[in-house]
């Protein structure tokens, strides 16, 4: 029998959620049952009376979205899945085991009902904002985004970036339910049960706030109704709860975070024993995705070969064209669209552009949320400032989110602005992200092709663009497969291969000219695909020329040089390798002065090449 | 003549600051004069009437601290230095030139009066909180920390982490002056001139707020007085200003961000021409640093060799001992002190422990602020969550800050909690930081030594600790120089060297035992110092054994393997090299299962070694 509208039944469901949370953690020998128990009544009311969700069709566009921002309370989530009939008791008890779907923290890579990977606190609400933006501005489907937050995580700045964004955009389809159980991991939170502290903050950020006893089903029910009927504002429900609620041995006690209950059997008995209540979760209303994925033929901008175009400009132009061809492409920017050139897209497709202001965590989180709703997001800011969102990028990979991130102002070549504005560690950051793609074009046509290719890749895709104008090297019809490289110059007399990308490609070509005049032939490889890397081309270059010289406008660690070295880590012989990279802390100087001071300009490349080819002769 | 207490004179100073900002940017051909002009009156009032600072003795403990959080307004700062007599006009006009001190964004590496490198927005206030905490709780010196913020940067979550921390800690020695000039980089800010929006938010976070006309010297003066006399709360002064104030061609106009004025000469004329007013900045009151740098002999904890201790536990114990020996050591943690073991320090030295709750940006920023005040901070959280503070770490390096960061729960070896909690990208992140030191111990005594050694290094120091217990390998008197490595096993018959660190050292030793029984001798190197790396030991191992096998509980990119490879990028012959690393996305599983699934356990190492030594024989 479906359970509905009777507190007795809600209470039964809540007890089952508690019992199952305890049982799952006991079976695993680890986990966070007490953090689950505090929110069990909130979850029971949501599941039985408010959530509209078809567990057989998680892809249903009309489904509400539920995000467990306090991802460590996964036992509660899995217990809810069991109550809803989505998983069985055997699976529940497989919690945290090798090969199982029920991980310590939930991820969409494993379970179709999980919207986003959580476990790093303060991320669920920002991603929920992305989904709510999609519902409000793009899908135009009246689903609600429910985010269950912990109280501890409200200390994260990312939560306030989200609060600001949601309040400002009047996201009344977004509800944050805060489980204020007073206790963090190592002890009391800052504000403990002072709900008024949280309320004041959220109200100031433009939210509607309801404070409730989080163990009173009627009060919770009314609060959820209030959230559903509030127009023009997101709603936060501040629920005063007890951590470990329902079991005296752990209820509201410190030192009980993140471990199974001391006596699970006794605890289950205290809660009236195991149950097998099934909840009939109401289905979503009929809904249809409106956007056309492909609405036309892609006409990438064409540039004059030999002309001069910044790759950031080429990015903005290509993205705009891509947006014209594809209705599913959306763009976001961190209040620097005039620099990243995302403003071109914003002008042409204002309905699909999201200004995120200077809040890079929210920028990336919104992209993750939009991607979860089927959109193909491109989020841009300065490469240096994407480091602000490193943890969101990491978690995007954990969840398998498909997002495009674009970092402009790469390297010391930006010039006078100095090191705070230079992306010098971005390649290292993005290469280490699991399953990522890292692209670094040196020319406008290459940029355009890569921008288009990124759209259909899996995982986190990163494009690194440059501030200054660069010569257009390639023709408009040249193709640039991801995972490829271009040999820009080669001969049978090559004694060295210079591997470059972005700005250093042009320096390498100039160096090759210099060296040619001295009778030294060098090969030049444009490694525009930094990850995956073109093993064949690099191996061949190594075999033919014996020595590789990598040159990058990036720190020596984790960038282009390491990408090249990685090719030779399979136990086969390694070529001689030298890398030029930015090893000092730049100050202010002109772009040319910067490249020279860092030792990555044509002159420096030529000098290194002379030395290496001399060595080769001597040996 | 010193100028004081007369609006006419303040106005003159303000005009000079505007004129000099315009002149500096004009000379450089780049920079942010309009962002400087909006704040010129605020700066003039501060400089002439409120700041207590001895420019001849920037190290004076009683000096007020001034942080230009909107670092792009550096022309204003340098103009103020000129007005105060700290630099001359020639130097002012060297703005943004190669080798000059006046960078596009100010940094303490170049100028003794700069407290912290800014230029990545939203960082000045969090670092200011660290300095104010020092003043309030450690130095006990009544200096005031003045932070000049932009309005755009209030969108950064880090600002709200700082607002929360400052409000909660009642930092009445902290004043944020917000230059609300309405215009960001690419257009209007979210809240434009709605000072009430900012006021509501800050008041909710526990701040005292004063709204003023930012071009009215009297009003500004009264606001600063109010900040100085407010007890128990930090004060925010919300100043309504005009970007480009004073020059009609740019005043309050969009599209004028980050570029010199179109006609600098005309603008200077409009402001009444160049001046050379000198301000006598009042000096600080007498003050004395109270803390004793060394108060005793360091007695590191001793463990039983062969016993079992987690390196995170060893960290907590060693840090506590170090805190006993040194009065300048302070600790901070992100509400996970029971996991990182920072709680040991907190218990023993509560006066020098700072709980930062789950706000990793503020955690690192507070460390930077404390370091700027002469303390030796150790800030800890899970390694995975330090990614949250990547941009702060990057900027700490730009500014040359000396901080110790400690990331616990390294790698997949944490087990059941799953990938969201695993530090798998941290080595890549920290290695790419300029001038950083990266340490990764495998044993309790090693941990203790490294914790002590970190204290006296330069720059960003990172220590990676592990969750699980590990055998105590080394004796208590063994030394572990930074930049060294330990050869744990070697013979003349070695046919391969396994290079490991942390948990994989123990796996490598077990593998060596397995292989020994099969008649295969391998060398084992414990590479506890990942950066700098022990070139000599690695070169010798390569020369003797011909092949290196690196094994790390980290992504293949940017970690241990790359650190080893880096040794061989000087153009000399490279040994054969294979790396084992975490190439999949882990789920939940036991620590042993995780290491096996990732292919970095003893069995996997032995299998790889067999294959490689076989190859060696065949070749």
Short mmCIF file of C-alpha atoms in Angstrom, two decimals, chain B residues 145-453:
data_model
loop_
_atom_site.label_atom_id
_atom_site.label_comp_id
_atom_site.label_asym_id
_atom_site.label_seq_id
_atom_site.Cartn_x
_atom_site.Cartn_y
_atom_site.Cartn_z
CA UNK B 145 44.27 45.78 9.64
CA UNK B 146 42.83 47.88 6.82
CA UNK B 147 41.68 46.03 3.73
CA UNK B 148 40.65 47.97 0.65
CA UNK B 149 38.25 45.77 -1.31
CA UNK B 150 36.53 46.16 -4.63
CA UNK B 151 32.80 45.61 -4.94
CA UNK B 152 33.12 42.98 -7.68
CA UNK B 153 35.16 40.73 -5.47
CA UNK B 154 32.38 40.42 -2.90
CA UNK B 155 30.97 37.76 -5.24
CA UNK B 156 33.84 35.45 -4.25
CA UNK B 157 32.89 32.85 -1.67
CA UNK B 158 36.23 33.36 0.01
CA UNK B 159 35.10 36.83 1.06
CA UNK B 160 32.17 35.27 2.90
CA UNK B 161 34.38 32.69 4.54
CA UNK B 162 36.38 35.64 5.79
CA UNK B 163 33.29 37.61 6.78
CA UNK B 164 32.06 34.63 8.79
CA UNK B 165 35.40 34.07 10.47
CA UNK B 166 35.91 37.74 11.34
CA UNK B 167 32.39 38.20 12.63
CA UNK B 168 32.49 35.05 14.72
CA UNK B 169 35.86 35.95 16.22
CA UNK B 170 34.83 39.55 16.92
CA UNK B 171 37.81 40.96 15.07
CA UNK B 172 37.31 44.63 15.88
CA UNK B 173 40.88 45.34 14.75
CA UNK B 174 39.84 44.60 11.17
CA UNK B 175 38.32 47.17 8.83
CA UNK B 176 37.18 46.39 5.31
CA UNK B 177 36.82 49.45 3.11
CA UNK B 178 34.72 48.57 0.08
CA UNK B 179 35.13 50.78 -2.95
CA UNK B 180 31.65 50.39 -4.44
CA UNK B 181 32.30 51.92 -7.84
CA UNK B 182 29.47 49.97 -9.46
CA UNK B 183 31.48 48.74 -12.43
CA UNK B 184 33.32 45.47 -12.72
CA UNK B 185 35.58 44.51 -15.56
CA UNK B 186 33.02 43.84 -18.25
CA UNK B 187 30.14 45.95 -16.93
CA UNK B 188 27.96 46.64 -13.90
CA UNK B 189 28.25 44.49 -10.79
CA UNK B 190 25.28 42.54 -9.50
CA UNK B 191 24.32 45.07 -6.87
CA UNK B 192 25.72 48.21 -8.47
CA UNK B 193 25.24 51.04 -5.97
CA UNK B 194 22.74 49.21 -3.76
CA UNK B 195 24.87 49.55 -0.67
CA UNK B 196 21.98 48.16 1.35
CA UNK B 197 22.43 44.78 -0.35
CA UNK B 198 26.02 44.56 0.84
CA UNK B 199 25.13 46.04 4.21
CA UNK B 200 22.42 43.45 4.87
CA UNK B 201 24.79 40.60 4.07
CA UNK B 202 27.65 41.91 6.18
CA UNK B 203 25.41 42.75 9.13
CA UNK B 204 24.01 39.23 8.96
CA UNK B 205 27.57 37.93 9.22
CA UNK B 206 28.15 39.93 12.38
CA UNK B 207 29.82 43.04 11.02
CA UNK B 208 29.34 46.65 11.92
CA UNK B 209 28.59 48.52 8.71
CA UNK B 210 28.91 52.17 7.76
CA UNK B 211 27.74 53.43 4.39
CA UNK B 212 29.32 56.62 3.09
CA UNK B 213 29.82 58.79 0.07
CA UNK B 214 33.29 57.67 -0.90
CA UNK B 215 34.19 61.07 -2.25
CA UNK B 216 33.30 63.04 0.90
CA UNK B 217 36.44 63.32 3.05
CA UNK B 218 34.52 64.25 6.18
CA UNK B 219 32.15 61.33 5.85
CA UNK B 220 35.05 58.98 5.20
CA UNK B 221 36.91 60.36 8.18
CA UNK B 222 33.93 59.82 10.45
CA UNK B 223 33.47 56.29 9.12
CA UNK B 224 37.10 55.44 9.82
CA UNK B 225 36.75 56.87 13.31
CA UNK B 226 33.67 54.74 13.81
CA UNK B 227 35.60 51.67 12.68
CA UNK B 228 38.38 52.49 15.13
CA UNK B 229 36.02 52.88 18.02
CA UNK B 230 33.76 49.90 17.33
CA UNK B 231 34.29 47.20 19.90
CA UNK B 232 33.61 43.49 19.43
CA UNK B 233 32.87 43.60 15.71
CA UNK B 234 34.81 44.07 12.51
CA UNK B 235 33.67 47.09 10.54
CA UNK B 236 32.90 47.36 6.86
CA UNK B 237 32.84 50.77 5.29
CA UNK B 238 30.72 50.71 2.17
CA UNK B 239 31.80 53.65 0.09
CA UNK B 240 29.72 54.72 -2.88
CA UNK B 241 32.19 55.89 -5.47
CA UNK B 242 32.55 56.69 -9.15
CA UNK B 243 34.97 54.67 -11.19
CA UNK B 244 37.36 57.06 -12.91
CA UNK B 245 36.23 59.82 -10.55
CA UNK B 246 37.53 63.26 -11.43
CA UNK B 247 37.98 62.91 -15.18
CA UNK B 248 34.87 63.39 -17.28
CA UNK B 249 36.09 61.24 -20.16
CA UNK B 250 36.12 58.10 -18.01
CA UNK B 251 34.05 58.84 -14.91
CA UNK B 252 31.40 56.18 -14.31
CA UNK B 253 31.75 54.93 -17.87
CA UNK B 254 31.75 51.33 -19.01
CA UNK B 255 34.58 49.96 -21.12
CA UNK B 256 37.21 51.92 -19.20
CA UNK B 257 38.48 49.09 -17.01
CA UNK B 258 42.11 48.08 -17.05
CA UNK B 259 43.50 50.54 -19.54
CA UNK B 260 45.28 53.90 -19.44
CA UNK B 261 43.15 56.98 -19.87
CA UNK B 262 42.54 57.92 -23.49
CA UNK B 263 44.22 61.29 -23.00
CA UNK B 264 46.38 61.28 -19.90
CA UNK B 265 47.72 64.80 -20.34
CA UNK B 266 44.27 66.28 -20.65
CA UNK B 267 43.12 64.26 -17.65
CA UNK B 268 46.00 65.48 -15.52
CA UNK B 269 45.20 69.05 -16.57
CA UNK B 270 41.55 68.50 -15.68
CA UNK B 271 42.71 67.49 -12.20
CA UNK B 272 44.77 70.65 -11.88
CA UNK B 273 48.11 69.27 -13.02
CA UNK B 274 50.81 67.25 -11.32
CA UNK B 275 51.64 67.96 -7.69
CA UNK B 276 54.27 66.92 -5.25
CA UNK B 277 52.48 66.93 -1.93
CA UNK B 278 54.11 64.90 0.81
CA UNK B 279 52.05 63.33 3.52
CA UNK B 280 53.43 62.79 6.94
CA UNK B 281 51.95 59.46 7.88
CA UNK B 282 51.66 59.11 11.62
CA UNK B 283 53.87 56.46 13.16
CA UNK B 284 52.78 53.44 15.14
CA UNK B 285 52.74 53.32 18.92
CA UNK B 286 55.64 51.53 20.57
CA UNK B 287 55.13 47.79 20.42
CA UNK B 288 57.07 44.68 21.14
CA UNK B 289 56.74 41.17 19.79
CA UNK B 290 56.01 38.99 22.76
CA UNK B 291 56.47 35.48 21.47
CA UNK B 292 59.73 33.67 22.02
CA UNK B 293 60.80 32.01 18.82
CA UNK B 294 62.49 29.14 20.55
CA UNK B 295 61.44 28.32 24.03
CA UNK B 296 62.96 24.88 24.44
CA UNK B 297 64.62 21.79 23.05
CA UNK B 298 62.64 19.79 20.52
CA UNK B 299 61.76 16.34 21.80
CA UNK B 300 60.16 14.49 18.94
CA UNK B 301 58.05 11.49 19.88
CA UNK B 302 59.75 8.11 19.76
CA UNK B 303 58.01 5.05 18.44
CA UNK B 304 58.83 1.38 18.59
CA UNK B 305 60.52 0.29 15.38
CA UNK B 306 58.35 -2.42 13.86
CA UNK B 307 55.31 -0.98 15.58
CA UNK B 308 52.45 0.51 13.62
CA UNK B 309 51.59 4.21 13.48
CA UNK B 310 49.70 6.30 10.94
CA UNK B 311 51.76 9.18 9.56
CA UNK B 312 48.84 11.53 10.29
CA UNK B 313 49.11 10.50 13.94
CA UNK B 314 52.85 11.03 13.85
CA UNK B 315 52.16 14.45 12.37
CA UNK B 316 49.87 15.48 15.21
CA UNK B 317 52.35 14.26 17.80
CA UNK B 318 55.36 15.89 16.17
CA UNK B 319 53.57 19.18 15.66
CA UNK B 320 52.58 19.21 19.31
CA UNK B 321 56.20 18.62 20.32
CA UNK B 322 57.36 21.31 17.92
CA UNK B 323 54.82 23.68 19.45
CA UNK B 324 56.28 22.98 22.85
CA UNK B 325 59.81 23.67 21.63
CA UNK B 326 58.95 26.72 19.57
CA UNK B 327 56.72 29.55 20.61
CA UNK B 328 56.28 30.76 17.05
CA UNK B 329 54.56 27.64 15.76
CA UNK B 330 50.80 27.90 15.32
CA UNK B 331 48.30 25.42 13.89
CA UNK B 332 45.07 25.73 11.94
CA UNK B 333 42.60 23.12 10.80
CA UNK B 334 39.46 22.87 8.70
CA UNK B 335 37.16 21.18 11.23
CA UNK B 336 38.77 17.79 10.74
CA UNK B 337 41.37 17.94 13.51
CA UNK B 338 40.32 14.52 14.75
CA UNK B 339 41.27 13.12 11.33
CA UNK B 340 44.37 15.18 10.57
CA UNK B 341 45.41 14.87 14.23
CA UNK B 342 45.82 18.61 14.52
CA UNK B 343 43.63 18.13 17.59
CA UNK B 344 46.69 16.97 19.53
CA UNK B 345 48.22 20.41 19.06
CA UNK B 346 44.91 22.11 19.83
CA UNK B 347 44.70 20.29 23.13
CA UNK B 348 48.25 21.08 24.19
CA UNK B 349 48.51 24.61 22.79
CA UNK B 350 44.94 25.93 22.59
CA UNK B 351 46.15 29.53 22.53
CA UNK B 352 48.00 28.89 19.28
CA UNK B 353 45.36 26.80 17.54
CA UNK B 354 42.87 28.26 15.07
CA UNK B 355 39.75 26.32 14.14
CA UNK B 356 38.75 27.46 10.67
CA UNK B 357 35.77 25.15 10.21
CA UNK B 358 35.01 23.82 6.72
CA UNK B 359 36.41 26.80 4.85
CA UNK B 360 39.66 25.76 3.22
CA UNK B 361 40.27 29.05 1.45
CA UNK B 362 40.10 30.90 4.76
CA UNK B 363 42.24 28.16 6.32
CA UNK B 364 45.11 28.79 3.91
CA UNK B 365 44.56 32.56 3.84
CA UNK B 366 44.73 32.74 7.63
CA UNK B 367 48.00 30.82 7.47
CA UNK B 368 49.33 33.36 4.96
CA UNK B 369 48.24 36.22 7.22
CA UNK B 370 49.81 34.64 10.29
CA UNK B 371 53.04 33.97 8.38
CA UNK B 372 53.14 37.63 7.36
CA UNK B 373 53.10 38.49 11.05
CA UNK B 374 56.09 36.24 11.74
CA UNK B 375 54.36 33.07 12.86
CA UNK B 376 55.13 29.61 11.52
CA UNK B 377 51.71 28.20 10.61
CA UNK B 378 50.79 24.57 9.94
CA UNK B 379 47.38 24.32 8.29
CA UNK B 380 45.80 20.93 7.82
CA UNK B 381 42.82 19.27 6.23
CA UNK B 382 42.27 16.29 3.92
CA UNK B 383 44.70 16.43 0.99
CA UNK B 384 41.73 16.30 -1.38
CA UNK B 385 40.20 19.41 0.14
CA UNK B 386 43.34 21.51 -0.12
CA UNK B 387 42.41 21.66 -3.80
CA UNK B 388 39.72 24.07 -2.59
CA UNK B 389 42.48 26.52 -1.74
CA UNK B 390 44.60 26.04 -4.85
CA UNK B 391 44.40 29.69 -5.87
CA UNK B 392 45.43 30.81 -2.37
CA UNK B 393 48.40 28.47 -2.49
CA UNK B 394 49.33 29.82 -5.91
CA UNK B 395 49.13 33.39 -4.64
CA UNK B 396 51.08 32.49 -1.49
CA UNK B 397 53.91 31.50 -3.83
CA UNK B 398 53.54 34.72 -5.82
CA UNK B 399 53.96 36.64 -2.58
CA UNK B 400 56.71 34.41 -1.22
CA UNK B 401 54.72 33.48 1.88
CA UNK B 402 56.20 30.80 4.11
CA UNK B 403 53.44 28.39 5.06
CA UNK B 404 53.20 24.73 5.97
CA UNK B 405 50.24 22.84 4.53
CA UNK B 406 49.43 19.33 5.58
CA UNK B 407 47.07 17.09 3.64
CA UNK B 408 45.91 13.89 5.26
CA UNK B 409 44.02 10.92 3.78
CA UNK B 410 46.35 10.65 0.80
CA UNK B 411 45.42 8.35 -2.02
CA UNK B 412 43.17 5.40 -2.58
CA UNK B 413 44.67 3.74 0.50
CA UNK B 414 42.02 5.50 2.60
CA UNK B 415 39.66 2.70 1.56
CA UNK B 416 35.90 2.69 1.85
CA UNK B 417 35.16 6.42 1.84
CA UNK B 418 35.70 6.52 -1.90
CA UNK B 419 37.23 8.96 -4.37
CA UNK B 420 35.68 12.20 -3.11
CA UNK B 421 37.85 11.90 0.03
CA UNK B 422 41.04 10.69 -1.67
CA UNK B 423 43.94 13.02 -2.27
CA UNK B 424 44.96 11.82 -5.72
CA UNK B 425 45.94 15.07 -7.41
CA UNK B 426 47.65 16.88 -4.54
CA UNK B 427 51.24 16.08 -5.49
CA UNK B 428 50.62 17.48 -8.96
CA UNK B 429 49.06 20.60 -7.51
CA UNK B 430 51.83 21.28 -5.02
CA UNK B 431 54.76 20.32 -7.23
CA UNK B 432 53.66 22.90 -9.80
CA UNK B 433 53.71 25.67 -7.20
CA UNK B 434 56.80 27.82 -7.66
CA UNK B 435 59.43 27.31 -4.99
CA UNK B 436 57.43 24.69 -3.15
CA UNK B 437 58.67 21.79 -1.08
CA UNK B 438 56.72 18.52 -1.23
CA UNK B 439 57.24 15.84 1.40
CA UNK B 440 55.59 12.46 1.68
CA UNK B 441 56.68 10.30 4.59
CA UNK B 442 56.08 6.58 5.02
CA UNK B 443 56.90 6.21 8.68
CA UNK B 444 56.36 7.90 12.00
CA UNK B 445 59.94 8.92 12.71
CA UNK B 446 60.38 10.24 9.21
CA UNK B 447 57.20 12.24 9.61
CA UNK B 448 58.42 13.78 12.83
CA UNK B 449 61.72 14.86 11.35
CA UNK B 450 60.09 16.35 8.29
CA UNK B 451 57.50 18.24 10.35
CA UNK B 452 60.34 19.86 12.27
CA UNK B 453 62.42 20.56 9.15
#
